[in-house]
Amino acid sequence: MTNAVIECILSRSAAKYYDPAATLTDDQIRELVRIGTSAPTSFHLQNWRFIAVRTPGAKARLRPIAWNQPAITEAAVTFIIIGQLADSSTIPERLAPVVEAGIMPARMVPEWEIPARGLYFDQPQRQRDEAIRSATFGTAAIIYAARSLGLGSTPMIGFDDEAVHREFGLGEDEVPVMLLSVGPERPGNWPQKPRLPVADVLHFV
């Protein structure tokens, strides 16, 4: 069971070494994010935001508050992946283009908003959990899109979240979920590491 998508997934590994002279254009960065935003979100909330740290000055601001990891300055771009706390009041706005496209009838919008309100209103832990889930789905899509284009990527959780929040002007409803460096690689990166056997992690019921 294989095809180009599966081969892309199975050949991906976290890059450690990047070509520091390589760059990505703003259009290439936009396209990666466009692909990332095709990932699923609960109730079509699309509760994410992406900051593309690509200039030397911005990289210099990020690296000291990200455990001084070399990928921050060597990769073409490092995304600050931001999840936004789930807010059911945004659902009518998010679904308006879906209705306009003829995908969903307008009468269904309250049928999505009402249960979402029950799920998230006054539930800070659920709101935060959804922010992290959505941002992670979007990040995974960018990772595999980058791989398909011959680019390396490195997801990182080593950073001072309060400092990132402050230095890059995140909102009160925003959570810096992870960093994701992306760019052309240089030699020396490992192949994908062996995983646990499927028999150890899969249970049929």
PDB file of C-alpha atoms in Angstrom:
ATOM      1  CA  MET A   1       0.000   0.000   0.000  1.00  0.00           C
ATOM      2  CA  THR A   2       1.921   3.003  -1.228  1.00  0.00           C
ATOM      3  CA  ASN A   3       1.711   6.163  -3.305  1.00  0.00           C
ATOM      4  CA  ALA A   4       3.557   9.471  -3.505  1.00  0.00           C
ATOM      5  CA  VAL A   5       1.772  10.908  -0.450  1.00  0.00           C
ATOM      6  CA  ILE A   6       2.553   7.881   1.697  1.00  0.00           C
ATOM      7  CA  GLU A   7       6.177   7.840   0.559  1.00  0.00           C
ATOM      8  CA  CYS A   8       6.441  11.530   1.480  1.00  0.00           C
ATOM      9  CA  ILE A   9       5.127  10.827   4.981  1.00  0.00           C
ATOM     10  CA  LEU A  10       7.332   7.783   5.524  1.00  0.00           C
ATOM     11  CA  SER A  11      10.494   9.568   4.367  1.00  0.00           C
ATOM     12  CA  ARG A  12      10.082  12.679   6.507  1.00  0.00           C
ATOM     13  CA  SER A  13      12.389  13.312   9.434  1.00  0.00           C
ATOM     14  CA  ALA A  14      13.141  16.335  11.574  1.00  0.00           C
ATOM     15  CA  ALA A  15      15.996  18.293  10.004  1.00  0.00           C
ATOM     16  CA  LYS A  16      18.898  19.487  12.118  1.00  0.00           C
ATOM     17  CA  TYR A  17      21.078  21.014   9.419  1.00  0.00           C
ATOM     18  CA  TYR A  18      19.882  23.714   7.019  1.00  0.00           C
ATOM     19  CA  ASP A  19      21.540  25.609   4.214  1.00  0.00           C
ATOM     20  CA  PRO A  20      21.929  29.035   5.877  1.00  0.00           C
ATOM     21  CA  ALA A  21      22.333  30.758   2.497  1.00  0.00           C
ATOM     22  CA  ALA A  22      19.014  29.472   1.163  1.00  0.00           C
ATOM     23  CA  THR A  23      15.835  31.517   1.217  1.00  0.00           C
ATOM     24  CA  LEU A  24      12.144  31.070   0.493  1.00  0.00           C
ATOM     25  CA  THR A  25      10.131  33.754  -1.236  1.00  0.00           C
ATOM     26  CA  ASP A  26       7.164  35.347   0.469  1.00  0.00           C
ATOM     27  CA  ASP A  27       4.918  33.582  -2.065  1.00  0.00           C
ATOM     28  CA  GLN A  28       6.442  30.206  -1.162  1.00  0.00           C
ATOM     29  CA  ILE A  29       5.845  30.922   2.526  1.00  0.00           C
ATOM     30  CA  ARG A  30       2.261  31.984   1.796  1.00  0.00           C
ATOM     31  CA  GLU A  31       1.672  28.780  -0.141  1.00  0.00           C
ATOM     32  CA  LEU A  32       2.910  26.618   2.736  1.00  0.00           C
ATOM     33  CA  VAL A  33       0.516  28.385   5.093  1.00  0.00           C
ATOM     34  CA  ARG A  34      -2.343  28.137   2.588  1.00  0.00           C
ATOM     35  CA  ILE A  35      -1.816  24.377   2.506  1.00  0.00           C
ATOM     36  CA  GLY A  36      -1.559  24.279   6.287  1.00  0.00           C
ATOM     37  CA  THR A  37      -4.921  25.985   6.657  1.00  0.00           C
ATOM     38  CA  SER A  38      -6.593  23.186   4.708  1.00  0.00           C
ATOM     39  CA  ALA A  39      -6.208  21.023   7.833  1.00  0.00           C
ATOM     40  CA  PRO A  40      -9.338  20.254   9.882  1.00  0.00           C
ATOM     41  CA  THR A  41     -10.588  22.383  12.765  1.00  0.00           C
ATOM     42  CA  SER A  42     -13.509  21.837  15.096  1.00  0.00           C
ATOM     43  CA  PHE A  43     -16.715  23.491  13.796  1.00  0.00           C
ATOM     44  CA  HIS A  44     -14.576  25.091  11.050  1.00  0.00           C
ATOM     45  CA  LEU A  45     -13.206  27.527  13.662  1.00  0.00           C
ATOM     46  CA  GLN A  46      -9.854  27.921  11.859  1.00  0.00           C
ATOM     47  CA  ASN A  47      -8.497  29.112  15.195  1.00  0.00           C
ATOM     48  CA  TRP A  48      -4.857  29.535  14.251  1.00  0.00           C
ATOM     49  CA  ARG A  49      -2.327  32.125  13.163  1.00  0.00           C
ATOM     50  CA  PHE A  50       1.203  31.838  11.745  1.00  0.00           C
ATOM     51  CA  ILE A  51       4.087  34.282  12.148  1.00  0.00           C
ATOM     52  CA  ALA A  52       6.814  33.751   9.532  1.00  0.00           C
ATOM     53  CA  VAL A  53      10.129  34.709  11.133  1.00  0.00           C
ATOM     54  CA  ARG A  54      12.332  35.159   8.064  1.00  0.00           C
ATOM     55  CA  THR A  55      14.409  38.343   8.350  1.00  0.00           C
ATOM     56  CA  PRO A  56      17.801  38.357  10.127  1.00  0.00           C
ATOM     57  CA  GLY A  57      16.496  40.851  12.670  1.00  0.00           C
ATOM     58  CA  ALA A  58      13.426  38.800  13.545  1.00  0.00           C
ATOM     59  CA  LYS A  59      15.487  35.606  13.741  1.00  0.00           C
ATOM     60  CA  ALA A  60      17.885  37.357  16.115  1.00  0.00           C
ATOM     61  CA  ARG A  61      14.934  38.250  18.342  1.00  0.00           C
ATOM     62  CA  LEU A  62      13.576  34.717  18.365  1.00  0.00           C
ATOM     63  CA  ARG A  63      16.718  32.615  18.788  1.00  0.00           C
ATOM     64  CA  PRO A  64      17.647  33.719  22.352  1.00  0.00           C
ATOM     65  CA  ILE A  65      14.130  32.933  23.603  1.00  0.00           C
ATOM     66  CA  ALA A  66      14.067  29.595  21.757  1.00  0.00           C
ATOM     67  CA  TRP A  67      16.869  27.831  23.615  1.00  0.00           C
ATOM     68  CA  ASN A  68      19.386  29.282  21.144  1.00  0.00           C
ATOM     69  CA  GLN A  69      18.570  26.530  18.647  1.00  0.00           C
ATOM     70  CA  PRO A  70      20.608  26.924  15.416  1.00  0.00           C
ATOM     71  CA  ALA A  71      17.656  26.097  13.163  1.00  0.00           C
ATOM     72  CA  ILE A  72      16.052  29.411  14.135  1.00  0.00           C
ATOM     73  CA  THR A  73      18.688  31.411  12.277  1.00  0.00           C
ATOM     74  CA  GLU A  74      19.886  28.828   9.744  1.00  0.00           C
ATOM     75  CA  ALA A  75      16.554  27.730   8.253  1.00  0.00           C
ATOM     76  CA  ALA A  76      14.941  29.925   5.611  1.00  0.00           C
ATOM     77  CA  VAL A  77      11.928  30.574   7.834  1.00  0.00           C
ATOM     78  CA  THR A  78      10.714  29.638  11.287  1.00  0.00           C
ATOM     79  CA  PHE A  79       6.993  29.784  11.853  1.00  0.00           C
ATOM     80  CA  ILE A  80       5.601  30.669  15.252  1.00  0.00           C
ATOM     81  CA  ILE A  81       2.548  28.425  15.269  1.00  0.00           C
ATOM     82  CA  ILE A  82      -0.264  30.065  17.192  1.00  0.00           C
ATOM     83  CA  GLY A  83      -3.490  28.496  18.384  1.00  0.00           C
ATOM     84  CA  GLN A  84      -6.404  30.749  19.278  1.00  0.00           C
ATOM     85  CA  LEU A  85      -8.716  29.850  22.142  1.00  0.00           C
ATOM     86  CA  ALA A  86     -11.884  28.276  20.751  1.00  0.00           C
ATOM     87  CA  ASP A  87     -14.604  30.934  20.488  1.00  0.00           C
ATOM     88  CA  SER A  88     -18.016  29.800  19.270  1.00  0.00           C
ATOM     89  CA  SER A  89     -19.074  33.387  18.500  1.00  0.00           C
ATOM     90  CA  THR A  90     -16.796  33.324  15.442  1.00  0.00           C
ATOM     91  CA  ILE A  91     -18.664  30.431  13.835  1.00  0.00           C
ATOM     92  CA  PRO A  92     -21.202  32.462  11.773  1.00  0.00           C
ATOM     93  CA  GLU A  93     -18.352  34.477  10.266  1.00  0.00           C
ATOM     94  CA  ARG A  94     -16.285  31.351   9.582  1.00  0.00           C
ATOM     95  CA  LEU A  95     -19.218  29.548   7.975  1.00  0.00           C
ATOM     96  CA  ALA A  96     -20.409  32.471   5.830  1.00  0.00           C
ATOM     97  CA  PRO A  97     -18.061  31.580   2.914  1.00  0.00           C
ATOM     98  CA  VAL A  98     -19.178  27.936   3.205  1.00  0.00           C
ATOM     99  CA  VAL A  99     -22.801  29.020   2.835  1.00  0.00           C
ATOM    100  CA  GLU A 100     -21.942  31.398  -0.012  1.00  0.00           C
ATOM    101  CA  ALA A 101     -20.166  28.565  -1.829  1.00  0.00           C
ATOM    102  CA  GLY A 102     -23.325  26.475  -1.659  1.00  0.00           C
ATOM    103  CA  ILE A 103     -21.715  23.802   0.488  1.00  0.00           C
ATOM    104  CA  MET A 104     -23.844  24.360   3.589  1.00  0.00           C
ATOM    105  CA  PRO A 105     -27.413  25.691   3.806  1.00  0.00           C
ATOM    106  CA  ALA A 106     -27.705  28.820   5.956  1.00  0.00           C
ATOM    107  CA  ARG A 107     -30.200  27.112   8.277  1.00  0.00           C
ATOM    108  CA  MET A 108     -27.437  24.786   9.475  1.00  0.00           C
ATOM    109  CA  VAL A 109     -25.224  27.553  10.884  1.00  0.00           C
ATOM    110  CA  PRO A 110     -27.064  27.721  14.260  1.00  0.00           C
ATOM    111  CA  GLU A 111     -26.952  23.925  14.380  1.00  0.00           C
ATOM    112  CA  TRP A 112     -23.155  24.260  14.548  1.00  0.00           C
ATOM    113  CA  GLU A 113     -22.928  27.370  16.701  1.00  0.00           C
ATOM    114  CA  ILE A 114     -25.246  26.222  19.498  1.00  0.00           C
ATOM    115  CA  PRO A 115     -23.432  22.965  20.350  1.00  0.00           C
ATOM    116  CA  ALA A 116     -20.075  24.713  19.998  1.00  0.00           C
ATOM    117  CA  ARG A 117     -21.200  27.300  22.535  1.00  0.00           C
ATOM    118  CA  GLY A 118     -22.169  24.499  24.896  1.00  0.00           C
ATOM    119  CA  LEU A 119     -18.809  22.843  24.404  1.00  0.00           C
ATOM    120  CA  TYR A 120     -16.529  25.864  24.795  1.00  0.00           C
ATOM    121  CA  PHE A 121     -18.308  28.697  26.611  1.00  0.00           C
ATOM    122  CA  ASP A 122     -16.788  29.256  30.053  1.00  0.00           C
ATOM    123  CA  GLN A 123     -14.575  26.190  29.551  1.00  0.00           C
ATOM    124  CA  PRO A 124     -10.999  27.538  29.477  1.00  0.00           C
ATOM    125  CA  GLN A 125      -9.337  24.124  29.393  1.00  0.00           C
ATOM    126  CA  ARG A 126     -11.416  22.994  26.419  1.00  0.00           C
ATOM    127  CA  GLN A 127     -10.743  26.293  24.666  1.00  0.00           C
ATOM    128  CA  ARG A 128      -7.006  25.838  25.124  1.00  0.00           C
ATOM    129  CA  ASP A 129      -7.084  22.169  24.154  1.00  0.00           C
ATOM    130  CA  GLU A 130      -8.821  23.108  20.905  1.00  0.00           C
ATOM    131  CA  ALA A 131      -6.253  25.834  20.213  1.00  0.00           C
ATOM    132  CA  ILE A 132      -3.448  23.294  20.523  1.00  0.00           C
ATOM    133  CA  ARG A 133      -5.259  20.660  18.460  1.00  0.00           C
ATOM    134  CA  SER A 134      -6.011  23.038  15.601  1.00  0.00           C
ATOM    135  CA  ALA A 135      -2.505  24.487  15.493  1.00  0.00           C
ATOM    136  CA  THR A 136      -0.986  21.000  15.535  1.00  0.00           C
ATOM    137  CA  PHE A 137      -3.129  19.818  12.620  1.00  0.00           C
ATOM    138  CA  GLY A 138      -2.080  22.874  10.631  1.00  0.00           C
ATOM    139  CA  THR A 139       1.578  22.327  11.467  1.00  0.00           C
ATOM    140  CA  ALA A 140       1.456  18.707  10.323  1.00  0.00           C
ATOM    141  CA  ALA A 141       0.037  19.780   6.962  1.00  0.00           C
ATOM    142  CA  ILE A 142       2.878  22.285   6.516  1.00  0.00           C
ATOM    143  CA  ILE A 143       5.471  19.661   7.479  1.00  0.00           C
ATOM    144  CA  TYR A 144       4.309  17.211   4.829  1.00  0.00           C
ATOM    145  CA  ALA A 145       3.801  19.915   2.203  1.00  0.00           C
ATOM    146  CA  ALA A 146       7.363  21.081   2.830  1.00  0.00           C
ATOM    147  CA  ARG A 147       8.665  17.529   2.500  1.00  0.00           C
ATOM    148  CA  SER A 148       6.810  17.078  -0.793  1.00  0.00           C
ATOM    149  CA  LEU A 149       8.579  20.193  -2.097  1.00  0.00           C
ATOM    150  CA  GLY A 150      12.015  18.916  -1.092  1.00  0.00           C
ATOM    151  CA  LEU A 151      12.293  21.094   2.019  1.00  0.00           C
ATOM    152  CA  GLY A 152      13.325  20.075   5.503  1.00  0.00           C
ATOM    153  CA  SER A 153      11.377  21.000   8.621  1.00  0.00           C
ATOM    154  CA  THR A 154      11.870  20.925  12.376  1.00  0.00           C
ATOM    155  CA  PRO A 155       9.005  21.237  14.882  1.00  0.00           C
ATOM    156  CA  MET A 156      10.286  22.627  18.198  1.00  0.00           C
ATOM    157  CA  ILE A 157       8.755  23.047  21.636  1.00  0.00           C
ATOM    158  CA  GLY A 158      11.901  24.456  23.232  1.00  0.00           C
ATOM    159  CA  PHE A 159      11.099  28.122  23.774  1.00  0.00           C
ATOM    160  CA  ASP A 160      10.020  30.578  26.463  1.00  0.00           C
ATOM    161  CA  ASP A 161       6.329  30.925  25.710  1.00  0.00           C
ATOM    162  CA  GLU A 162       5.891  34.097  27.772  1.00  0.00           C
ATOM    163  CA  ALA A 163       8.824  35.744  26.005  1.00  0.00           C
ATOM    164  CA  VAL A 164       7.521  34.721  22.579  1.00  0.00           C
ATOM    165  CA  HIS A 165       4.097  36.034  23.542  1.00  0.00           C
ATOM    166  CA  ARG A 166       5.597  39.362  24.564  1.00  0.00           C
ATOM    167  CA  GLU A 167       8.264  39.759  21.865  1.00  0.00           C
ATOM    168  CA  PHE A 168       5.964  38.980  18.952  1.00  0.00           C
ATOM    169  CA  GLY A 169       2.782  40.643  20.187  1.00  0.00           C
ATOM    170  CA  LEU A 170       0.453  37.687  20.630  1.00  0.00           C
ATOM    171  CA  GLY A 171      -3.088  38.386  21.780  1.00  0.00           C
ATOM    172  CA  GLU A 172      -4.579  37.385  25.119  1.00  0.00           C
ATOM    173  CA  ASP A 173      -6.546  34.621  23.387  1.00  0.00           C
ATOM    174  CA  GLU A 174      -3.477  33.220  21.610  1.00  0.00           C
ATOM    175  CA  VAL A 175      -1.195  30.336  22.583  1.00  0.00           C
ATOM    176  CA  PRO A 176       2.271  29.826  21.035  1.00  0.00           C
ATOM    177  CA  VAL A 177       1.953  26.095  20.404  1.00  0.00           C
ATOM    178  CA  MET A 178       5.280  25.346  18.722  1.00  0.00           C
ATOM    179  CA  LEU A 179       7.928  26.633  16.359  1.00  0.00           C
ATOM    180  CA  LEU A 180       8.453  25.132  12.908  1.00  0.00           C
ATOM    181  CA  SER A 181      11.627  25.781  10.948  1.00  0.00           C
ATOM    182  CA  VAL A 182      11.444  25.133   7.195  1.00  0.00           C
ATOM    183  CA  GLY A 183      14.034  25.397   4.443  1.00  0.00           C
ATOM    184  CA  PRO A 184      16.461  23.655   2.106  1.00  0.00           C
ATOM    185  CA  GLU A 185      18.671  21.211   3.973  1.00  0.00           C
ATOM    186  CA  ARG A 186      22.413  20.662   3.908  1.00  0.00           C
ATOM    187  CA  PRO A 187      24.045  17.221   4.219  1.00  0.00           C
ATOM    188  CA  GLY A 188      24.165  15.420   7.542  1.00  0.00           C
ATOM    189  CA  ASN A 189      20.510  14.998   8.488  1.00  0.00           C
ATOM    190  CA  TRP A 190      19.356  11.594   9.665  1.00  0.00           C
ATOM    191  CA  PRO A 191      16.728   9.506   7.881  1.00  0.00           C
ATOM    192  CA  GLN A 192      13.465   8.796   9.663  1.00  0.00           C
ATOM    193  CA  LYS A 193      14.095   6.915  12.906  1.00  0.00           C
ATOM    194  CA  PRO A 194      12.501   3.485  13.487  1.00  0.00           C
ATOM    195  CA  ARG A 195       9.138   3.586  15.223  1.00  0.00           C
ATOM    196  CA  LEU A 196       7.489   1.276  17.741  1.00  0.00           C
ATOM    197  CA  PRO A 197       5.962  -1.811  16.143  1.00  0.00           C
ATOM    198  CA  VAL A 198       2.333  -1.383  15.125  1.00  0.00           C
ATOM    199  CA  ALA A 199       1.486  -4.388  17.311  1.00  0.00           C
ATOM    200  CA  ASP A 200       2.610  -2.370  20.349  1.00  0.00           C
ATOM    201  CA  VAL A 201       0.391   0.632  19.649  1.00  0.00           C
ATOM    202  CA  LEU A 202      -2.680  -0.779  17.839  1.00  0.00           C
ATOM    203  CA  HIS A 203      -5.480  -2.647  19.566  1.00  0.00           C
ATOM    204  CA  PHE A 204      -8.502  -4.040  17.763  1.00  0.00           C
ATOM    205  CA  VAL A 205     -11.819  -4.172  19.625  1.00  0.00           C
TER     206      VAL A 205
END
